[in-house]
Short mmCIF file of C-alpha atoms and ligand atoms in Angstrom, two decimals:
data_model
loop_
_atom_site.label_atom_id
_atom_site.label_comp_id
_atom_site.label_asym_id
_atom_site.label_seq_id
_atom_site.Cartn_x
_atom_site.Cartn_y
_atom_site.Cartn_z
CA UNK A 1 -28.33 6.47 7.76
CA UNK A 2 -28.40 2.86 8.27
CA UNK A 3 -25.71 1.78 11.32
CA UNK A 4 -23.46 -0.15 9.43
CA UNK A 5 -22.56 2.65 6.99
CA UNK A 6 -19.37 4.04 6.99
CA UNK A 7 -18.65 7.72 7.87
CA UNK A 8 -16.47 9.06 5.60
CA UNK A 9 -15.03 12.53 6.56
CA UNK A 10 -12.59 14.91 4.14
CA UNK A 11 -9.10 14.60 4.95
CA UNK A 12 -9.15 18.62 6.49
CA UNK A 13 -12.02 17.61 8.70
CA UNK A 14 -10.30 14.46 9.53
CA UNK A 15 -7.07 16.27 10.15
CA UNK A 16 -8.79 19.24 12.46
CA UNK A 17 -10.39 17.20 14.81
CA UNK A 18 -7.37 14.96 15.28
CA UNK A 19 -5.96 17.76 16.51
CA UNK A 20 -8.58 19.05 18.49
CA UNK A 21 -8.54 15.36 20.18
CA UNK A 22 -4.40 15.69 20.94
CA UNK A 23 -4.33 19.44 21.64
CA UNK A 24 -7.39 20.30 23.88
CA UNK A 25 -8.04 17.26 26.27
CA UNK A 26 -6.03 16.51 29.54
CA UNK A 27 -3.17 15.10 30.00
CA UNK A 28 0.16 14.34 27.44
CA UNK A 29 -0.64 16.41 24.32
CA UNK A 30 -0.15 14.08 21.43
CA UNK A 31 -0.77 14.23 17.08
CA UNK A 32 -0.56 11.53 15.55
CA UNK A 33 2.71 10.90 13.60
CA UNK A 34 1.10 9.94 10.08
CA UNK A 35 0.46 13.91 10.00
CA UNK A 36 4.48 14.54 9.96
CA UNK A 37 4.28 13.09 6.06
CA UNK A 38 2.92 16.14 4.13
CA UNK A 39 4.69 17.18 0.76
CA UNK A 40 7.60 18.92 2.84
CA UNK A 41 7.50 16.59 5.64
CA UNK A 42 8.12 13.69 2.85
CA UNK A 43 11.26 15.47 1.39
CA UNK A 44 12.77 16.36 5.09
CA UNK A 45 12.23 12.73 5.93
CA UNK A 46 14.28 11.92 2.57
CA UNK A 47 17.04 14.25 3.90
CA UNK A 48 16.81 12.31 6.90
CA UNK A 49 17.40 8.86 5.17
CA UNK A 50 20.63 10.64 3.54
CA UNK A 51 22.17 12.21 7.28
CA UNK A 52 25.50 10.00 8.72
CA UNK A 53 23.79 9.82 11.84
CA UNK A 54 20.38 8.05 10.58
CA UNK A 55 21.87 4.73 9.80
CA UNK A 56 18.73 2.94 9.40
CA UNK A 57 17.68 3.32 5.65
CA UNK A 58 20.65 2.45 4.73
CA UNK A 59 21.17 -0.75 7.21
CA UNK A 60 18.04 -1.83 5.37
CA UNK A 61 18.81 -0.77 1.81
CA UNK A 62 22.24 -2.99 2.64
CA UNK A 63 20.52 -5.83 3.50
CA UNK A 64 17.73 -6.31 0.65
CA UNK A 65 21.00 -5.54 -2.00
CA UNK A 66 23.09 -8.14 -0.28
CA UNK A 67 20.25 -10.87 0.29
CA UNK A 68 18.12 -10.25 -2.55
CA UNK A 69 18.35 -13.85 -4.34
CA UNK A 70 18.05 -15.43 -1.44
CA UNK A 71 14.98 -13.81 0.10
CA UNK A 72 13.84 -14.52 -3.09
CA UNK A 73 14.60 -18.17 -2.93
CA UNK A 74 12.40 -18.79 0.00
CA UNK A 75 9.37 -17.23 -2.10
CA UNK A 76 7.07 -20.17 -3.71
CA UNK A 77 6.51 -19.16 -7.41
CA UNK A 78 5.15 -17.61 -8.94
CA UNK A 79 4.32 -14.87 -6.47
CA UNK A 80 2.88 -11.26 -6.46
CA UNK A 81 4.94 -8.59 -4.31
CA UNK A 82 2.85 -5.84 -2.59
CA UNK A 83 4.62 -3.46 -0.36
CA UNK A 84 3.05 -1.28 2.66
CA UNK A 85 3.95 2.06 2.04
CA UNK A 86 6.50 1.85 -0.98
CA UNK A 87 7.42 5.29 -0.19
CA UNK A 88 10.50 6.79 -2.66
CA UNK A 89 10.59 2.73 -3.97
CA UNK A 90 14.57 2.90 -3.77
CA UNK A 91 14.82 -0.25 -1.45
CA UNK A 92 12.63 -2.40 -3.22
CA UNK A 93 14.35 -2.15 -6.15
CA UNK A 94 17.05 -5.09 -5.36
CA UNK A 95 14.07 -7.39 -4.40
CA UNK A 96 12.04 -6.94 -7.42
CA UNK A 97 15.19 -7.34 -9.45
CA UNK A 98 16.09 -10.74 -8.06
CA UNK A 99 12.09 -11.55 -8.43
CA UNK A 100 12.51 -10.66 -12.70
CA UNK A 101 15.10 -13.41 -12.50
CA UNK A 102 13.17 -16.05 -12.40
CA UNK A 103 9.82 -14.74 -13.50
CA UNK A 104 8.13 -11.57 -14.66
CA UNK A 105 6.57 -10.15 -11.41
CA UNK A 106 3.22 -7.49 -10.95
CA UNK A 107 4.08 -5.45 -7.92
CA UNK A 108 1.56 -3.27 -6.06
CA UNK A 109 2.71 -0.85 -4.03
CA UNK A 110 0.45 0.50 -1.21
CA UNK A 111 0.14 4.21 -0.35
CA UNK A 112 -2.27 6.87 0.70
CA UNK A 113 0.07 9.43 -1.39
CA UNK A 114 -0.58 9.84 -4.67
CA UNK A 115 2.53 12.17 -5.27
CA UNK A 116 4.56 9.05 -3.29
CA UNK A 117 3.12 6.18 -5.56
CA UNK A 118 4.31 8.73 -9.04
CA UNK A 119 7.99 8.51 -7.48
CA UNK A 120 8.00 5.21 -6.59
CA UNK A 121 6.94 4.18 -10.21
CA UNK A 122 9.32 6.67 -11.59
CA UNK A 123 12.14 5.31 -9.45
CA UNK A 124 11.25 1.60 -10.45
CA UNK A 125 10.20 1.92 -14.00
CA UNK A 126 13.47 0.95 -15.53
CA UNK A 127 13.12 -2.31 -13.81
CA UNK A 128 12.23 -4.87 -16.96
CA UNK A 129 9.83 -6.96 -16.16
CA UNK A 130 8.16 -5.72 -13.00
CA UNK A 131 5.02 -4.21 -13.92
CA UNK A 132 3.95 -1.94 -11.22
CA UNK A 133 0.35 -0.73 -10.20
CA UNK A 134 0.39 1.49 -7.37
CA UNK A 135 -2.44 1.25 -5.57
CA UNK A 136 -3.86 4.59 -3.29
CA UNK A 137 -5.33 3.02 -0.06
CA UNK A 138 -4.81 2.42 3.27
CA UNK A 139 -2.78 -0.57 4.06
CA UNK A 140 -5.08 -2.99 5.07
CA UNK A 141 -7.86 -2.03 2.53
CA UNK A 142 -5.06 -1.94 -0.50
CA UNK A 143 -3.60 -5.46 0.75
CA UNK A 144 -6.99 -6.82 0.83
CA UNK A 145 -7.69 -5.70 -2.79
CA UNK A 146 -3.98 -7.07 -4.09
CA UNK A 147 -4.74 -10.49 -2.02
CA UNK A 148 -8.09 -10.48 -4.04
CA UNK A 149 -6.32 -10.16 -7.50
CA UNK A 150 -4.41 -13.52 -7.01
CA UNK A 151 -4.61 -16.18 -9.68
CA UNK A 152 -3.99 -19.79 -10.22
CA UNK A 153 -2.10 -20.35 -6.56
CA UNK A 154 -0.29 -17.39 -7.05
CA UNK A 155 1.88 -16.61 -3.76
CA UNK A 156 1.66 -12.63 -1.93
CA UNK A 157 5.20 -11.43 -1.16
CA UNK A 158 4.22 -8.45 1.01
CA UNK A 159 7.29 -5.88 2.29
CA UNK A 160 6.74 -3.68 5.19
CA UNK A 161 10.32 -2.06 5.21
CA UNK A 162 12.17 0.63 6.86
CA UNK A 163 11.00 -0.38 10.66
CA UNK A 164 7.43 1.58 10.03
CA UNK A 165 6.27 -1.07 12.20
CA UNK A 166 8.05 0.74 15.04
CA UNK A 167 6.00 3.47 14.61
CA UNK A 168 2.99 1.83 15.80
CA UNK A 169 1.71 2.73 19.02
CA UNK A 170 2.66 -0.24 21.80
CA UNK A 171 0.74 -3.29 21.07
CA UNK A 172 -0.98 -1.97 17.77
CA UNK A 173 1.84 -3.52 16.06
CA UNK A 174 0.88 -6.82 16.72
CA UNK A 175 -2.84 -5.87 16.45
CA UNK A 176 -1.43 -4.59 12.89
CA UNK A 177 0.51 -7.91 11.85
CA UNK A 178 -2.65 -10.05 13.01
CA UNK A 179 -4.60 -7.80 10.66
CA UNK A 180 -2.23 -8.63 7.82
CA UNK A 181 -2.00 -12.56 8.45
CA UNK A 182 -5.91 -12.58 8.32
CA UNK A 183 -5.44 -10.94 4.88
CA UNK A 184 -2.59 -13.59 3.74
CA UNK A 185 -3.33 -17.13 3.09
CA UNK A 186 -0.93 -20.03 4.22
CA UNK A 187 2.69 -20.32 2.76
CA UNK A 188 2.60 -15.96 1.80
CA UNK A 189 5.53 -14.26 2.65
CA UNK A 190 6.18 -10.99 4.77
CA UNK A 191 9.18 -8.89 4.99
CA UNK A 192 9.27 -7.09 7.49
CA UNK A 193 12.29 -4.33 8.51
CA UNK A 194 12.73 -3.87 11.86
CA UNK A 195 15.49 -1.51 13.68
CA UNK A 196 16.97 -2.89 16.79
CA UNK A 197 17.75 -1.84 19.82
CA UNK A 198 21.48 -0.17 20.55
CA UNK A 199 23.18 2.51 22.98
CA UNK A 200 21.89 4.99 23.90
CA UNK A 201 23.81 8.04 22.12
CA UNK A 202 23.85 6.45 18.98
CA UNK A 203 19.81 6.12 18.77
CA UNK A 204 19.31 9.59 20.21
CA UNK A 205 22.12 11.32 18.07
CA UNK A 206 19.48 9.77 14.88
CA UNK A 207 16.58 11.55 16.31
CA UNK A 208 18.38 14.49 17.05
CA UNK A 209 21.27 15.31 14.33
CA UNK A 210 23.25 18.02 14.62
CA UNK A 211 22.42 19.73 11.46
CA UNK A 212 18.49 19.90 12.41
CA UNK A 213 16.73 18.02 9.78
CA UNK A 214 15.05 15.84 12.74
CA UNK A 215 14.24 18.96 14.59
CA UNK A 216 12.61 20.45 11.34
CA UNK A 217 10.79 17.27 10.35
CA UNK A 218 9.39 17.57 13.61
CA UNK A 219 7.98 21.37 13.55
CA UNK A 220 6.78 21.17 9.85
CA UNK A 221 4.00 19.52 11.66
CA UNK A 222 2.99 22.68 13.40
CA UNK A 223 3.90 24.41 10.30
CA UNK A 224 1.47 21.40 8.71
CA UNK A 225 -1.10 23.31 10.87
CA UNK A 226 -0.71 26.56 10.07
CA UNK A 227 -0.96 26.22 6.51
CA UNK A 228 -3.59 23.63 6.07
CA UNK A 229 -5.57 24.78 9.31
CA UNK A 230 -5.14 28.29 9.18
CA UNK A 231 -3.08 27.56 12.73
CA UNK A 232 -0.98 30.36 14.35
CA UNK A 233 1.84 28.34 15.96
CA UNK A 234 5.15 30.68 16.26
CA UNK A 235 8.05 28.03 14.93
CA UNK A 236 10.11 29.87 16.84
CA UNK A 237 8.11 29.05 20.60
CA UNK A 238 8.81 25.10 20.39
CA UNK A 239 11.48 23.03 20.33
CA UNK A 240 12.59 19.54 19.27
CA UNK A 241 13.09 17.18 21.78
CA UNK A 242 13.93 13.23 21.60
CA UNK A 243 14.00 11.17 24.60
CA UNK A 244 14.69 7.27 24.82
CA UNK A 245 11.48 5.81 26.69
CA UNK A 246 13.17 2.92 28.47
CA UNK A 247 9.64 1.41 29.52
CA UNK A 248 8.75 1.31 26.14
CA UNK A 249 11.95 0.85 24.02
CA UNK A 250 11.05 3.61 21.90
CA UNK A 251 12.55 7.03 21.29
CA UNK A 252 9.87 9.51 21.22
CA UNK A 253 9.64 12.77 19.60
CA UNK A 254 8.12 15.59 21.03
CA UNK A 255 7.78 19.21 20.83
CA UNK A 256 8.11 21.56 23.52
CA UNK A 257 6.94 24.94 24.49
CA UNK A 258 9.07 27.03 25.47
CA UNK A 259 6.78 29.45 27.37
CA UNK A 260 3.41 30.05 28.26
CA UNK A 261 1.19 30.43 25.51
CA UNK A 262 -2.42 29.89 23.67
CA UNK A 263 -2.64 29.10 20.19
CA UNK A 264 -5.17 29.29 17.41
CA UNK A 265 -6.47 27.05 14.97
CA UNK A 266 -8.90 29.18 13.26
CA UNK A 267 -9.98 26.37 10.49
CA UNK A 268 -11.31 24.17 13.04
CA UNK A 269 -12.34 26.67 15.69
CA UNK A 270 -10.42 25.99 18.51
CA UNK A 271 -7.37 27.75 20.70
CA UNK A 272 -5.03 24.88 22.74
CA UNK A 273 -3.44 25.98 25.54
CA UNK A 274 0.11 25.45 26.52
CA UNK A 275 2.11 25.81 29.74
CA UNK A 276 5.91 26.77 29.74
CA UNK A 277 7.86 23.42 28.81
CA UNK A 278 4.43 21.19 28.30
CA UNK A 279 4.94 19.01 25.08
CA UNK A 280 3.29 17.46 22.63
CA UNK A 281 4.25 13.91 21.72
CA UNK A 282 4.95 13.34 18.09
CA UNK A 283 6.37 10.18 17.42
CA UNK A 284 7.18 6.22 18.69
CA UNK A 285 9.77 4.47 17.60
CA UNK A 286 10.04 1.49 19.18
CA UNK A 287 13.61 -0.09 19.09
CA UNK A 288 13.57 -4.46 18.90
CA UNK A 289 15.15 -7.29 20.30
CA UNK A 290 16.12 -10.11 17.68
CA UNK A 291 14.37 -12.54 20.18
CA UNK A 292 10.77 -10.01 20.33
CA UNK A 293 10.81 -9.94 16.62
CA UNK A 294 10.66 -13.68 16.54
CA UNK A 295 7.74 -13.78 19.51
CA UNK A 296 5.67 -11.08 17.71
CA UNK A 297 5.94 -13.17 14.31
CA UNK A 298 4.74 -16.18 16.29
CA UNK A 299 2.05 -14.49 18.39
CA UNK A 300 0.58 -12.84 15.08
CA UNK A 301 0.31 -16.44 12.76
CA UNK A 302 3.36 -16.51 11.17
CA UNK A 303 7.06 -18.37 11.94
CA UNK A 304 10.08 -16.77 11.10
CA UNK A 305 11.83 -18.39 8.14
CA UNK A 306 14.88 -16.42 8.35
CA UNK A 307 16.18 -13.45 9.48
CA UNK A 308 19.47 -10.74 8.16
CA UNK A 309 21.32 -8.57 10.98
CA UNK A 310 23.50 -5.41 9.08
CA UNK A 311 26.54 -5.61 10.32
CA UNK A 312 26.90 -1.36 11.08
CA UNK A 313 23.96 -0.35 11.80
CA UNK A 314 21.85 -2.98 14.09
CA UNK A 315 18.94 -3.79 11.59
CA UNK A 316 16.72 -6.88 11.14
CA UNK A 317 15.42 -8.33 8.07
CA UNK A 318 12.71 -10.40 8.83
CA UNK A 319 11.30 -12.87 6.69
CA UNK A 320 7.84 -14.82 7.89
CA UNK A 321 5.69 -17.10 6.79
CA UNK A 322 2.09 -17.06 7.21
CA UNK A 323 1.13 -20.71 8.89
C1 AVI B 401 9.57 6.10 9.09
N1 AVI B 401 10.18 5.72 10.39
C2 AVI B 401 10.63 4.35 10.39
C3 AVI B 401 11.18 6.67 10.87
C4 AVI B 401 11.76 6.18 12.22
O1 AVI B 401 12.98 6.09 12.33
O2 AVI B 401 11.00 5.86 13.13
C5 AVI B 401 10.62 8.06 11.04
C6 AVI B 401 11.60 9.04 11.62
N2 AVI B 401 11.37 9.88 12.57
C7 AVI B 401 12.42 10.61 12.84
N3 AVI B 401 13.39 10.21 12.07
C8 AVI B 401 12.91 9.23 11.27
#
C-alpha cells in the first residue's frame, strides 16, 4: 500500500480499539465522548435538553429566536448555511427562517448520523424555501465539500451551536476553529454557541440532575459496550460522577467503580482492569469567558462581529467573521 493512502477501518473496529487505548493503558482511564451518541444515547441527550436544570439548549434556542433577523443582517447575500452537527435541527429553524426572508437559502447540514440528518430534515421540512441536503461526513470533510459547492460569490454561513465546541479536548478547539477558517474564505460567517462560565452548583446540578438522565447518558456508554462489543460491564458496579475541573474550566464526566473488578470485552479480545473507585473520564465541557471567546476567534482568523448573552441562562452567541 502506497504511504499516503488512507486506512480506513469499520466503525466496530474503530470503536474496539478506542477502547482498548482508554481502558488498558496507565494512567486516567478515558473514552472518548463522541461514543456517548449511539441511538439511545441521542434520545437521553434529548431528554437532557428538555430537564429544568440543563439550561443550555434552551439559552441558545432563546437567542437564535430572538436575534434571528439580525444575525441574518450581518450575512453578505446571497449565502449558503451549513451547520456542524445539525443534530434534532430544532434551533436552526429561526435562522433559516429569517434567511427565506430575503432569499431562498440551500442548507447543508453536517452529520456522521444518518438517523440524525432524517430528523433534522423532518423537523425542518416545513420551512418554505430552505432546501436542505444533509450531508453524512465528518465535519471538516462535509464543510470542505459544502465550501466546494459555492457559486457566483456565494457567502458560507456555517453554525456550530449548542457549545459542542466545549467538548473539545483543551486546545483542540482552537486547533478545530483554525481547521474551519482554512476551509472558509474571507467575509464567511461562523456561529458559534458557546456556554459560559457560572457558579458552581448551578453547572454541576446540569451534569448531575436529580432525576438521573445525566447519570444514564453517561452509563449507556458502558451499556454502548456491551451491546455493540459483546462487553460485560455490570451497570450496576459504576457510578456517575461530575466534577468542576477548575484548572481547566470544564466539568468533566466520569464513571466510577465502585469496587474492585475486571471486565470483559469479548468482541475485541481484551479484559480492563479496575480498582475500587478508579474512573474513567467521559466527557469535557469546558465553560467560557465572554473575553476567551473573543481571543480564540482572533487567534483562529476570524474577528468577532457581534456577540448575544441570554439573559437566564449565561450563553454566548457568537458571530465571526473569517478575515
Ligand atoms: C453536546 N454538549 C454541548 C453537551 C454539554 O453540555 O457539554 C453534552 C452533555 N453532556 C452532559 N450533558 C450534556
Amino acid at each position: 500500500m502506497a504511504a499516503s493512502a488512507k486506512v480506513w477501518s469499520d466503525p466496530v473496529t474503530q470503536f474496539a480499539s478506542d477502547v482498548r487505548a482508554g481502558l488498558c493503558g496507565k494512567g486516567q482511564k478515558e473514552l472518548p465522548s463522541k461514543y456517548l451518541y449511539d441511538p439511545l444515547g441521542f434520545a437521553l441527550f434529548e431528554v437532557i435538553t428538555q430537564l429544568p436544570e440543563y439550561g443550555l439548549t434552551r439559552a441558545d434556542e432563546r437567542l437564535l429566536r430572538s436575534h434571528a433577523q439580525e444575525i441574518v443582517r450581518h450575512v453578505p447575500s446571497p449565502a449558503l448555511v451549513s451547520e456542524l452537527g445539525s443534530g434534532s435541527g430544532r434551533k436552526t429553524r429561526w435562522i433559516l427562517s429569517a434567511m427565506c426572508e430575503r432569499e431562498p437559502v440551500s442548507y447543508y447540514p453536517i452529520e456522521i448520523s444518518r438517523a440524525a440528518l432524517a430528523s433534522c430534515a423532518a423537523e425542518l421540512g416545513d420551512v418554505g424555501c430552505a432546501g436542505i441536503v444533509g450531508v453524512e461526513r465528518e465535519y471538516l470533510d462535509g464543510l470542505g465539500e459544502v465550501a466546494a459547492l459555492r457559486t457566483g460569490g456565494a457567502s458560507l454561513l456555517v453554525l456550530f451551536l449548542g457549545s459542542t465546541i466545549g467538548n473539545f479536548d483543551s486546545g483542540a478547539d482552537a486547533r478545530f476553529l483554525r481547521e474551519v477558517r482554512s476551509i472558509l474564505a474571507p467575509g464567511d460567517s461562523l456561529l458559534l454557541g458557546a456556554d459560559l462560565l457560572k457558579p458552581l452548583e448551578r453547572m454541576l446540578d446540569a451534569y448531575d440532575d436529580p432525576l438521573g438522565v445525566t447519570a444514564a447518558f453517561n452509563l449507556n456508554l458502558l451499556g454502548r459496550i456491551n451491546r455493540e462489543l459483546d462487553g460485560d460491564f455490570d451497570l450496576r458496579q459504576f457510578e456517575h460522577v461530575a466534577r468542576f475541573n477548575e484548572a481547566t474550566s470544564s466539568i468533566e464526566m466520569h464513571l466510577r467503580s465502585k469496587r474492585r473488578q475486571v471486565v470483559n470485552v469479548r468482541r475485541g479480545g481484551f479484559a480492563a482492569p479496575f480498582a475500587a473507585d478508579e474512573t474513567v473520564w467521559t466527557e469535557s465541557s469546558h465553560k467560557y469567558t465572554r473575553r476567551e471567546i473573543a481571543k480564540l476567534a482572533v487567534t483562529c482568523g476570524f474577528r468577532m462581529e457581534a456577540q448575544w448573552v441570554d439573559d437566564e441562562w449565561p450563553f454566548a452567541e457568537n458571530l465571526l467573521v473569517a478575515v
